[in-house]
């Protein structure tokens, strides 16, 4: 570096001389091929560095009356040069004040993420019900026996519990049964939580993750997703349930889809039904996907069992709330469906495990 000799010791010309050195250091940091260690040696090296040379040429050689002015500027310059080095080593972009914006440089691009197919399907199902005036309810995945079973009319030791292959939390045996923790096996406990918090009328959709002790295979996963629904008001009948679900299936799968209801059993609904839709692949003619029946079973539903309202009232009293779910005045329906199976049908996914594999080659297909 060429260091001119100082002849003029006014503050203005000292400022100009130091500024030009500062600019040179700044440009060196921003230059292509910048290397931190090389810059440190060149500028801050104790024996050969530019700052050492400037100290010798400007500071040491200065007349005594200018020493203080030059010393202050030299210290500031050293701090600035050290600052450039630290910023550049940390990856910050140091742009010389004089350099303009180079529009010919390639831009830095950020890969945009997309919704996971399960999250997307779940949001679409929830959206269908939101447009009918339903609110969204959520609840915990670690649940107590009371919410997952007892209040939903699964008595202790009742065989209906066996259908739920429950994963229980360890070391709960010291607690009363209703307080023991488990991984929720369905989203239905959020029905109870919601009714404890709110008085009727109630219209809720409840999306969420659930867990069961199922061995993983092409159609089973120990973690999966459900969307639950609950509608409680005066004069709610089975026709309201049928009309609501028929509309929801048409809104989700297309207006040509038909629904049919079969008697079934769930402890928390009476009567209960399984709902089938006409096969979305063959339109009902019969194909491999619907096992040549023309129908696909999709969800469970029913009229809320009065025993559930009673359990809610009982618990509301224990919590100091009014028992407002008066079974002489109100009724309701509920339904529950598996999101994974619906997403697999919709996107033609043959193995449920792919939804949980985190494999980018699979996920990128939904981008
Ligand atoms: N909770 C049920 C299950 O996981 C699904 C279900 C069936 C939910 C009927 C409901 C219902 O709300 O009414 O097997």
Coordinates of C-alpha atoms and ligand atoms in Angstrom, one line a residue:
X1 CA 0.0 0.0 0.0
X2 CA 1.2 3.4 -0.9
X3 CA 1.3 5.7 2.2
X4 CA 1.6 9.3 1.3
X5 CA 3.6 11.6 3.5
X6 CA 1.5 14.0 5.7
X7 CA 2.3 17.6 5.2
X8 CA -0.9 19.3 6.2
X9 CA -1.8 18.7 9.9
X10 CA -5.2 20.5 10.0
X11 CA -8.1 18.3 11.3
X12 CA -9.8 18.3 7.9
X13 CA -6.9 17.0 5.9
X14 CA -6.0 14.4 8.6
X15 CA -9.7 13.2 8.4
X16 CA -9.4 12.9 4.7
X17 CA -6.1 11.0 4.9
X18 CA -7.4 8.5 7.4
X19 CA -10.7 8.1 5.5
X20 CA -8.9 7.0 2.4
X21 CA -7.1 4.3 4.3
X22 CA -10.3 3.2 6.0
X23 CA -12.0 3.0 2.6
X24 CA -9.2 0.9 1.2
X25 CA -9.5 -1.6 4.1
X26 CA -13.3 -1.8 3.6
X27 CA -12.9 -2.5 -0.1
X28 CA -10.3 -5.2 0.6
X29 CA -12.9 -7.0 2.9
X30 CA -15.6 -6.8 0.3
X31 CA -13.4 -7.8 -2.6
X32 CA -13.9 -11.2 -4.3
X33 CA -11.4 -13.8 -3.0
X34 CA -11.2 -12.1 0.4
X35 CA -9.5 -14.3 2.9
X36 CA -9.7 -13.4 6.6
X37 CA -6.2 -14.6 7.6
X38 CA -4.5 -13.0 4.7
X39 CA -6.3 -9.7 5.5
X40 CA -5.3 -9.9 9.1
X41 CA -1.6 -10.3 8.2
X42 CA -1.7 -7.6 5.6
X43 CA -3.5 -5.0 7.7
X44 CA -2.9 -5.9 11.3
X45 CA 0.4 -7.8 11.2
X46 CA 2.7 -6.5 13.9
X47 CA 5.8 -6.2 11.7
X48 CA 4.6 -5.8 8.1
X49 CA 1.0 -4.8 8.4
X50 CA -0.4 -1.6 6.8
X51 CA -1.4 -0.2 10.2
X52 CA 2.2 -0.7 11.5
X53 CA 3.5 1.2 8.4
X54 CA 0.9 4.0 9.0
X55 CA 1.9 4.2 12.7
X56 CA 5.5 4.6 11.6
X57 CA 4.9 7.1 8.8
X58 CA 2.2 9.3 10.3
X59 CA 2.2 8.9 14.1
X60 CA 5.9 8.4 15.0
X61 CA 7.1 11.0 12.5
X62 CA 4.5 13.6 13.4
X63 CA 5.5 17.0 14.9
X64 CA 4.7 16.9 18.7
X65 CA 1.7 19.3 18.4
X66 CA 0.0 17.0 15.9
X67 CA 0.6 13.8 17.8
X68 CA -2.6 13.9 19.7
X69 CA -4.9 14.5 16.7
X70 CA -3.2 11.8 14.7
X71 CA -3.1 9.3 17.7
X72 CA -6.9 9.6 18.1
X73 CA -7.5 9.0 14.4
X74 CA -5.1 6.1 14.4
X75 CA -6.8 4.4 17.3
X76 CA -10.2 4.8 15.6
X77 CA -8.8 3.5 12.3
X78 CA -7.4 0.4 14.1
X79 CA -10.8 -0.3 15.7
X80 CA -12.5 0.0 12.3
X81 CA -10.2 -2.3 10.5
X82 CA -10.5 -4.9 13.3
X83 CA -14.3 -4.5 13.1
X84 CA -14.3 -5.2 9.3
X85 CA -12.3 -8.4 9.9
X86 CA -14.7 -9.6 12.7
X87 CA -17.8 -8.8 10.6
X88 CA -16.4 -10.5 7.5
X89 CA -15.3 -13.6 9.4
X90 CA -18.8 -13.9 10.9
X91 CA -20.1 -14.0 7.4
X92 CA -21.6 -10.5 7.3
X93 CA -21.6 -8.8 4.0
X94 CA -19.5 -5.6 4.2
X95 CA -20.3 -3.3 1.4
X96 CA -17.9 -0.4 0.7
X97 CA -19.9 2.8 1.0
X98 CA -18.7 3.8 -2.4
X99 CA -19.8 0.6 -4.2
X100 CA -23.2 0.6 -5.9
X101 CA -25.6 -2.3 -6.1
X102 CA -24.4 -4.9 -8.6
X103 CA -27.6 -6.2 -10.2
X104 CA -25.7 -8.7 -12.3
X105 CA -24.8 -10.8 -9.2
X106 CA -27.0 -14.0 -8.8
X107 CA -29.6 -13.5 -6.1
X108 CA -29.8 -15.7 -3.0
X109 CA -32.8 -18.0 -3.2
X110 CA -34.7 -19.5 -0.3
X111 CA -36.4 -22.8 -0.8
X112 CA -40.1 -22.4 0.1
X113 CA -41.7 -25.1 2.2
X114 CA -45.2 -26.5 1.6
X115 CA -47.9 -28.0 3.8
X116 CA -47.5 -31.7 4.6
X117 CA -50.2 -33.7 2.8
X118 CA -51.7 -34.7 6.1
X119 CA -51.9 -31.1 7.5
X120 CA -53.3 -30.0 4.2
X121 CA -56.0 -32.7 4.2
X122 CA -56.9 -32.0 7.8
X123 CA -57.2 -28.2 7.1
X124 CA -59.5 -28.9 4.1
X125 CA -61.8 -31.1 6.2
X126 CA -61.8 -28.6 9.0
X127 CA -62.6 -25.8 6.4
X128 CA -65.7 -27.6 5.2
X129 CA -67.1 -27.6 8.7
X130 CA -66.0 -24.0 9.4
X131 CA -68.0 -22.9 6.5
X132 CA -71.0 -24.5 8.2
X133 CA -70.4 -22.3 11.3
X134 CA -68.3 -24.8 13.3
X135 CA -65.4 -23.5 15.5
X136 CA -62.1 -25.4 16.0
X137 CA -61.4 -27.1 19.3
X138 CA -58.1 -28.6 20.4
X139 CA -57.0 -30.8 23.3
X140 CA -53.9 -32.6 24.7
X141 CA -52.3 -35.8 23.3
X142 CA -51.4 -37.0 26.8
X143 CA -54.8 -37.5 28.3
X144 CA -56.3 -39.0 31.4
X145 CA -58.4 -42.2 31.6
X146 CA -61.4 -40.0 32.6
X147 CA -61.5 -38.0 29.4
X148 CA -60.4 -40.7 27.0
X149 CA -62.7 -43.4 28.4
X150 CA -64.8 -42.9 31.5
X151 CA -66.7 -39.7 30.6
X152 CA -67.2 -41.2 27.1
X153 CA -69.2 -44.0 28.7
X154 CA -66.5 -46.7 28.5
X155 CA -66.8 -48.2 32.0
X156 CA -63.7 -49.7 33.7
X157 CA -63.0 -53.1 32.2
X158 CA -65.6 -52.7 29.5
X159 CA -64.7 -54.7 26.4
X160 CA -65.1 -51.6 24.2
X161 CA -61.8 -50.4 25.7
X162 CA -60.0 -53.4 24.1
X163 CA -60.8 -51.9 20.6
X164 CA -58.6 -48.9 21.4
X165 CA -55.2 -50.6 21.9
X166 CA -54.1 -48.0 24.3
X167 CA -50.5 -46.8 25.0
X168 CA -50.4 -45.9 28.6
X169 CA -47.9 -43.7 30.5
X170 CA -45.7 -45.7 32.8
X171 CA -45.9 -45.7 36.6
X172 CA -49.5 -44.5 37.0
X173 CA -50.7 -47.4 39.1
X174 CA -50.6 -45.4 42.3
X175 CA -53.3 -43.1 41.0
X176 CA -57.1 -43.6 40.9
X177 CA -58.0 -45.1 37.5
X178 CA -59.7 -41.9 36.2
X179 CA -56.5 -39.9 36.8
X180 CA -54.1 -42.3 35.1
X181 CA -52.4 -40.8 32.0
X182 CA -52.3 -42.3 28.6
X183 CA -51.8 -41.3 25.0
X184 CA -55.2 -40.4 23.6
X185 CA -56.6 -43.0 21.3
X186 CA -59.1 -40.7 19.6
X187 CA -60.0 -37.0 19.5
X188 CA -63.3 -37.7 21.3
X189 CA -62.0 -36.6 24.7
X190 CA -62.0 -33.1 23.4
X191 CA -65.8 -33.4 23.2
X192 CA -65.8 -33.7 27.0
X193 CA -63.2 -30.9 27.6
X194 CA -65.2 -28.6 25.4
X195 CA -68.5 -29.3 27.1
X196 CA -66.9 -28.7 30.5
X197 CA -65.8 -25.2 29.3
X198 CA -68.8 -24.1 27.3
X199 CA -72.6 -24.3 27.7
X200 CA -74.7 -25.3 24.7
X201 CA -75.3 -24.5 21.9
X202 CA -72.0 -25.9 20.6
X203 CA -70.7 -26.7 17.1
X204 CA -67.1 -27.9 17.0
X205 CA -64.6 -29.6 14.8
X206 CA -61.6 -31.1 16.5
X207 CA -58.5 -32.0 14.4
X208 CA -55.6 -33.8 16.0
X209 CA -53.0 -36.5 16.4
X210 CA -53.9 -39.8 18.2
X211 CA -51.9 -42.9 19.2
X212 CA -52.6 -46.6 19.4
X213 CA -50.5 -49.6 20.1
X214 CA -50.7 -50.9 16.5
X215 CA -47.8 -52.6 14.6
X216 CA -46.9 -50.4 11.7
X217 CA -47.8 -51.8 8.2
X218 CA -49.1 -50.4 5.0
X219 CA -52.4 -49.3 6.5
X220 CA -51.5 -49.0 10.2
X221 CA -49.4 -46.5 12.1
X222 CA -49.1 -46.1 15.9
X223 CA -49.5 -42.4 15.3
X224 CA -52.4 -41.1 13.1
X225 CA -54.8 -38.3 12.8
X226 CA -58.6 -37.8 13.3
X227 CA -61.1 -35.0 12.8
X228 CA -63.9 -35.2 15.4
X229 CA -67.2 -33.2 15.3
X230 CA -69.7 -32.3 17.9
X231 CA -73.0 -30.4 17.6
X232 CA -75.2 -29.8 20.6
X233 CA -78.3 -27.7 20.7
X234 CA -82.1 -27.9 21.2
X235 CA -83.9 -30.1 18.6
X236 CA -80.9 -31.8 17.1
X237 CA -82.0 -35.0 15.3
X238 CA -80.5 -37.8 13.4
X239 CA -81.7 -36.1 10.2
X240 CA -79.4 -33.1 11.1
X241 CA -76.5 -35.6 11.4
X242 CA -77.2 -37.2 8.1
X243 CA -77.7 -33.9 6.3
X244 CA -74.5 -32.4 7.8
X245 CA -72.3 -35.4 6.9
X246 CA -73.8 -35.8 3.4
X247 CA -73.1 -32.1 2.7
X248 CA -69.6 -32.4 4.1
X249 CA -68.7 -35.4 2.0
X250 CA -70.1 -33.7 -1.1
X251 CA -68.1 -30.5 -0.3
X252 CA -64.9 -32.5 0.2
X253 CA -65.1 -35.2 -2.5
X254 CA -67.4 -33.6 -5.1
X255 CA -71.1 -33.2 -5.5
X256 CA -71.5 -36.6 -7.2
X257 CA -70.6 -38.5 -4.0
X258 CA -73.4 -40.3 -2.2
X259 CA -73.5 -41.4 1.4
X260 CA -75.2 -44.3 3.3
X261 CA -75.5 -45.0 7.0
X262 CA -75.3 -48.4 8.7
X263 CA -76.1 -49.3 12.3
X264 CA -72.9 -49.5 14.4
X265 CA -71.7 -49.2 18.0
X266 CA -69.8 -46.6 19.9
X267 CA -70.1 -46.3 23.7
X268 CA -70.6 -42.5 23.5
X269 CA -73.3 -42.4 20.9
X270 CA -76.8 -44.0 20.7
X271 CA -77.8 -44.8 18.1
X272 CA -74.4 -45.1 16.3
X273 CA -73.7 -45.4 12.6
X274 CA -70.9 -46.1 10.2
X275 CA -70.9 -43.9 7.1
X276 CA -69.9 -45.1 3.7
X277 CA -69.5 -42.9 0.6
X278 CA -69.9 -44.1 -3.0
X279 CA -66.5 -45.1 -4.3
X280 CA -64.6 -42.0 -5.5
X281 CA -62.5 -44.0 -7.9
X282 CA -65.2 -45.9 -9.9
X283 CA -68.3 -43.8 -9.0
X284 CA -69.9 -46.8 -7.5
X285 CA -69.6 -49.3 -10.3
X286 CA -67.1 -51.5 -8.3
X287 CA -63.3 -51.6 -8.6
X288 CA -60.3 -52.9 -6.8
X289 CA -60.2 -49.9 -4.5
X290 CA -63.7 -50.4 -3.1
X291 CA -63.3 -54.2 -3.2
X292 CA -65.9 -54.3 -6.0
X293 CA -68.6 -53.1 -3.6
X294 CA -69.0 -49.6 -4.9
X295 CA -68.7 -48.1 -1.4
X296 CA -65.9 -47.0 0.9
X297 CA -66.4 -46.8 4.7
X298 CA -65.1 -43.5 6.0
X299 CA -66.4 -42.5 9.4
X300 CA -68.2 -43.2 12.6
X301 CA -71.0 -41.1 14.0
X302 CA -74.1 -41.1 16.2
X303 CA -76.4 -39.2 18.5
X304 CA -74.6 -38.2 21.8
X305 CA -75.5 -40.8 24.4
X306 CA -77.3 -39.2 27.4
X307 CA -74.8 -40.9 29.6
X308 CA -72.1 -38.6 28.2
X309 CA -74.1 -35.5 29.0
X310 CA -74.6 -36.9 32.5
X311 CA -70.9 -37.4 33.0
X312 CA -70.3 -33.8 31.8
X313 CA -72.9 -32.5 34.2
X314 CA -71.4 -34.5 37.1
X315 CA -67.9 -33.2 36.4
X316 CA -69.2 -29.6 35.9
X317 CA -70.7 -29.8 39.4
X318 CA -67.4 -31.1 40.8
X319 CA -65.7 -28.1 39.1
X320 CA -68.3 -25.6 40.5
X321 CA -70.1 -25.0 37.2
X322 CA -73.9 -25.4 36.5
X323 CA -74.9 -28.7 35.1
X324 CA -76.3 -27.1 31.9
X325 CA -76.4 -30.2 29.6
X326 CA -80.1 -30.9 30.4
X327 CA -81.0 -34.1 28.5
X328 CA -84.7 -33.2 28.5
X329 CA -83.9 -30.0 26.6
X330 CA -80.9 -30.6 24.5
X331 CA -79.5 -33.3 22.2
X332 CA -76.5 -33.6 19.9
X333 CA -74.6 -35.6 17.3
X334 CA -70.9 -36.5 17.0
X335 CA -68.7 -38.0 14.4
X336 CA -65.1 -39.0 13.9
X337 CA -63.0 -39.8 10.9
X338 CA -59.4 -40.8 10.1
X339 CA -57.5 -38.2 8.2
X340 CA -54.6 -40.4 7.1
X341 CA -56.9 -42.8 5.2
X342 CA -58.6 -39.9 3.5
X343 CA -55.3 -38.3 2.5
X344 CA -54.1 -41.6 1.2
X345 CA -57.2 -42.0 -0.9
X346 CA -57.0 -38.4 -2.2
X347 CA -53.4 -38.5 -3.2
X348 CA -53.1 -42.2 -4.1
X349 CA -50.6 -43.0 -1.4
X350 CA -50.3 -46.8 -0.8
X351 CA -48.3 -46.9 2.4
X352 CA -49.3 -44.9 5.5
X353 CA -45.6 -45.0 6.7
X354 CA -44.7 -42.6 3.9
X355 CA -46.6 -39.9 5.7
X356 CA -44.3 -40.2 8.7
X357 CA -41.0 -41.0 7.0
X358 CA -39.8 -37.5 6.5
X359 CA -38.5 -38.6 3.1
X360 CA -37.9 -35.6 0.9
X361 CA -38.4 -37.6 -2.3
X362 CA -41.9 -38.4 -1.2
X363 CA -42.7 -34.9 0.3
X364 CA -41.4 -32.9 -2.7
X365 CA -44.1 -34.4 -4.8
X366 CA -46.6 -32.2 -2.9
X367 CA -44.7 -29.0 -3.6
Ligands
LIG1 N1 -63.7 -42.0 18.4 C1 -64.0 -43.1 17.4 C2 -62.8 -43.9 17.1 O1 -61.7 -43.4 17.2 C3 -64.5 -42.4 16.2 C4 -65.9 -41.8 16.4 C5 -67.0 -42.6 16.2 C6 -66.0 -40.5 16.9 C7 -68.3 -42.1 16.4 C8 -67.3 -40.0 17.1 C9 -68.4 -40.8 16.9 O2 -67.5 -38.8 17.6 O3 -69.6 -40.3 17.1 O4 -62.9 -45.0 16.8

